[in-house]
C-alpha angles and dihedrals in degrees: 000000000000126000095267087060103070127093117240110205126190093252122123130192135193138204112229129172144096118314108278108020100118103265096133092041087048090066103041082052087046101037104015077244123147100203095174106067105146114106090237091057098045099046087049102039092231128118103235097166129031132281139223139188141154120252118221107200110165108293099343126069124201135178132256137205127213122198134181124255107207117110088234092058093052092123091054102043086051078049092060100032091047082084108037124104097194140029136219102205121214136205134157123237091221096047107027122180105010133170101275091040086065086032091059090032086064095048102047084055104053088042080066098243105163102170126061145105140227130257115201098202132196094026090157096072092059146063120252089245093063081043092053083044107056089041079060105046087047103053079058090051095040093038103102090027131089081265086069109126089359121141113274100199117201108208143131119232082204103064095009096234101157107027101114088052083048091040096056091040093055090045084047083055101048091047085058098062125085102225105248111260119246098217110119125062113296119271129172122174120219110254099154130004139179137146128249121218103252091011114058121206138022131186124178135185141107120296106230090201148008132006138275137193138214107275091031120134113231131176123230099214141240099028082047090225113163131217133171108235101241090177146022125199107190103190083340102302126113110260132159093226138052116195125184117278097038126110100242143176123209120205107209113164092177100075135082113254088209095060090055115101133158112266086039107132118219110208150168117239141336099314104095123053130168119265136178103204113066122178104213143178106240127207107192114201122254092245124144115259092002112156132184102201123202105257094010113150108227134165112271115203124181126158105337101325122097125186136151109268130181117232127233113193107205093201110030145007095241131033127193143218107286096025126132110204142143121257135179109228124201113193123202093250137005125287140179113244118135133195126322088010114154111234136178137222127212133182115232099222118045095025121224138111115288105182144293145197142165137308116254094186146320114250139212093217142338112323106234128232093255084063103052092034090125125048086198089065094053085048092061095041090053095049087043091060090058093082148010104254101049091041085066096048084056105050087052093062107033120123133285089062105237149150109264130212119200096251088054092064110034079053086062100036082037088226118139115254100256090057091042084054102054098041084051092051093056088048086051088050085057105042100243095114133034119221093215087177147348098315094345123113146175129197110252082225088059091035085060104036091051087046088058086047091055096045089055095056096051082042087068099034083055095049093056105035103033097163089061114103090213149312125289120245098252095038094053092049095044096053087038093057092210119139120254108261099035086053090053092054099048103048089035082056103044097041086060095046088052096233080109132065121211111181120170078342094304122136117233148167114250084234099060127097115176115256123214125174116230108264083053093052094047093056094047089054092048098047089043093060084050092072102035088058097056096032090173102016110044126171126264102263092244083058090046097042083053099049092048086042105232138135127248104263081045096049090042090052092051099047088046086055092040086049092040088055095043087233085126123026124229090215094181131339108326089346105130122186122178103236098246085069091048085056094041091051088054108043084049089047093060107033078054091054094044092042135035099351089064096230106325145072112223105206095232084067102057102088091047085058088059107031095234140092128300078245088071092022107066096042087059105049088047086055085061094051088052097046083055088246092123138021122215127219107175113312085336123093121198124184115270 
């Protein structure tokens, strides 16, 4: 089988162990690969950079990581390890279990790595006793971590004795691990970086999500500098395509070397931006005497990027080895990590690994304390960011309440549109989210509890003005607080629902019926009649409040209720018409134009229609023009 045949899959893996216990000679037995090719390294023996090298196993190839193991080199090793998804462990014979093999234990393990296998190395140098021994002495230290159960391969690097058991193991192992997924915006932190003579630059590492093709822009954050990408190496072979999981070099010729850096984040889009406040889930070690303190500066390190950060406990002013508690972290400058990301702390003297965890998310400021009031809540907001669909529920729902686009929300999950849609349309089939517009949704849970908002605050409208048929737009969204769009939504969906009323574009409860006393009744009723009884001449209102007998705050009361309930039309300023003669004048307006007026309304004829004075006349037929009834051209009206 040539090279092209086999199939590259999106699985990483990375060396860990103590210095010196064969992880770089392990791969050059297992690849062909010399991972150590700086001078330094080579001259020490000592891997100082990482590695990296492609995997042939049978017909699939995969990549591997090699870190150092030196506790000098820590940073680097959390660098390489930050994208691996699973781990070949590796421990000497000679040596067995030794500081930086717990060190890198404990951080595999708070980097969230779950699949991997052992490697007993230089087993050549030692008797199979010692052998039987060490395998021994590791089952009981694997024994309660992700390595429990895992294969321990005895084998030398030097003679070879061993390799099929640790080959089939490792194949075994591959064939364990669920390929990452490449939904989400592509996103590959800077773990190495050089130029090539006729090419540029080059940046390699591992993509942490999403996919990218040859001729896309991306930005290298956080200087926001942009490149095309003119070329793609995918375990250094030429490919079109680079996917998350797979060790990859870009070629990208447009940028300034000198603005490359590891820790820099390469990404499509707007979705990421550097930030220097992260609200994070924290894991600190089991390790005797071991303290967080409030305010205490430690080393942060996610994905390749390592800076000083203070940290903010959010329960306490002290935390404890074993505890799991939240914590707001400030780095010393801003960095890219996004939601769900693994990070590391380490203290800063003595040096050693203090705990880690993942990224909740990224935020623009200090959170305040009305934010992190509940501990509970952070609890569900950490759990949402686990995986996509729950992160857009959440989203949905998060406060303050709010109507979503689609944008909006891919921006947050950092997932690109077309994934955000169709996870939103399977939420809309099952009733947990409303599509209010095109892309642009609201949760059923917000939808309601803003509805019951609403209703309290008509409730009370209703209870001290009973006689009101309802509350004006404005009114109703001044006193409510929501925001626009979100208010529109609400009240267009539940009219239509019926669980609204919207009468004369006032807003009601369905339970309300308007309430008059008697005396208040009795005038409607009068000045009502008034009006009927001269559909297209009515009085002027001094004439009517005399003949029903009221006086001017009465009357005034009772021709803003009988308006209100479009029962009379201002027609214009002070113009009143009962609605019976609106709908007259209509009916006769149009049965005019279609009959004998052949299609037009000259003005001059308007008061013959309805039997009155141009005084009444005219209003009228204006009225018309601004209900859309009639259109005027000159002193001639056509239907519109």
């Amino acid at each position: 089988m040539n090279d092209k045949q086999a199939s590259q899959i999106n699985i990483t893996l990375g060396t860990a162990g103590h210095i010196d216990h064969g992880k770089t000679a392990l791969i050059r037995l297992l690849t062909g690969c010399e991972t150590d090719r700086l001078k330094q390294e080579k001259e020490r023996g000592m891997s100082i950079e990482l590695g990296f090298a492609p995997c042939r196993l049978g017909d699939l190839e995969v990549g591997i990581v090699d870190v150092p193991g030196h506790e000098n080199f820590i940073k680097t090793m959390v660098a390489g390890a930050s994208g691996i998804d699973g781990v070949i462990f590796v421990v000497a014979a000679d040596d067995s279990i030794m500081p930086q093999t717990r060190e890198h234990l404990n951080i595999l393990t708070l980097l969230g790595v779950k699949h991997g296998m052992v490697a007993l190395t230089k087993t050549d140098i030692v008797s199979p006793e010692r052998v039987e021994q060490v395998i021994s002495e590791l089952k009981d230290y694997l024994k309660d971590t992700f390595l429990a159960g895992a294969d321990i391969c005895p084998m030398s690097n030097i003679t070879g004795d061993g390799f099929d058991f640790f080959y089939d193991s490792l194949k075994s192992l591959i064939k364990s691990i669920e390929p990452k997924s490449t939904e989400g915006v592509f996103r590959q932190p800077v773990e190495k970086f050089f130029s090539v003579k006729g090419f540029g630059n080059v940046i390699s590492g591992i993509p942490v999500s999403g996919s990218a093709r040859v001729g896309d822009e991306v930005t290298l954050l956080p200087k926001g500098t942009k490149s095309r990408i003119k070329a793609i190496q995918v375990y250094g072979r030429d490919d079109d395509t680079v996917r998350s999981g797979q060790c990859a070099a870009l070629n990208l010729p447009q940028l300034d070397f000198n603005d490359i850096e590891r820790g820099n984040v390469l990404t499509k889009g707007e979705y990421f931006e550097p930030s220097e406040w992260f609200l994070c889930s924290l894991k600190i070690l089991n390790l005797d005497g071991l303290v967080v303190k409030h305010g205490k500066r430690m080393k942060f390190h996610t994905g390749t990027s390592e800076v000083t950060a203070k940290i903010y406990l959010l329960e306490d002013t002290v935390a404890l080895a074993g505890q799991e508690v939240f914590v707001q972290l400030l780095a010393d400058q801003p960095i890219v990590a996004g939601p769900n990301d693994r990070f590391i702390l380490r203290s800063t003297g003595p040096v050693q690994t203090v705990g880690g965890g993942t990224v909740i998310e990224p935020l623009p400021k200090k959170l305040k304390r009305s934010r992190i009031s509940s501990i509970d809540a952070i609890k569900c907001w950490a759990n949402a960011v686990c995986e996509n669909r729950s992160f857009i529920e959440y989203c949905l729902k998060d406060d303050p309440w709010s109507v979503l686009s689609i944008r909006q929300i891919a921006l947050r999950t950092k997932l690109e549109p077309d994934s955000v849609k169709n996870i939103l349309a399977r939420f809309v089939e099952s009733n947990t989210v409303i599509q209010v517009a095109n892309e642009q949704y609201l949760h059923a849970q917000v939808y309601n509890d803003v509805l019951e908002y609403i209703y309290g605050k008509l409730e009370v409208f209703h209870k001290q003005m009973p006689d009101r048929l309802g509350m004006e737009r404005d009114l109703l969204l001044q006193q409510s607080d929501l925001e626009k769009t979100l208010f529109d939504a609400v009240v267009k969906l539940a009219i239509s629902e019926g669980k609204l009323l919207l009468k004369n574009q006032l807003f009601a409860l369905t339970s309300h019926q308007e309430q008059y006393d008697p005396a208040q009744q009795a005038l409607l009723d009068k000045v009502e009649a008034v009006y009927k009884d001269n559909l297209f001449s009515p009085p002027n209102p001094d004439d009517i409040r005399s003949m029903v007998n009221a006086s001017q705050s009465e009357y005034d009361k009772t021709i803003a209720i009988l308006t209100e309930q479009k029962i009379i039309i201002e027609v214009e300023r002070k113009v009143y018409f009962h609605s019976e003669a609106i709908e007259e004048a209509k009916r006769r307006i149009i049965d005019h134009v279609n009959g004998e007026g052949q299609g037009r309304l000259e003005s001059v004829k308007m008061k013959y229609l309805l039997d009155t004075t141009r005084k009444y006349a005219l209003p009228i037929l204006d009225y018309m023009d601004k209900i859309g009834v009639t259109r005027r051209s000159g002193n001639t009206r056509f239907l519109k």
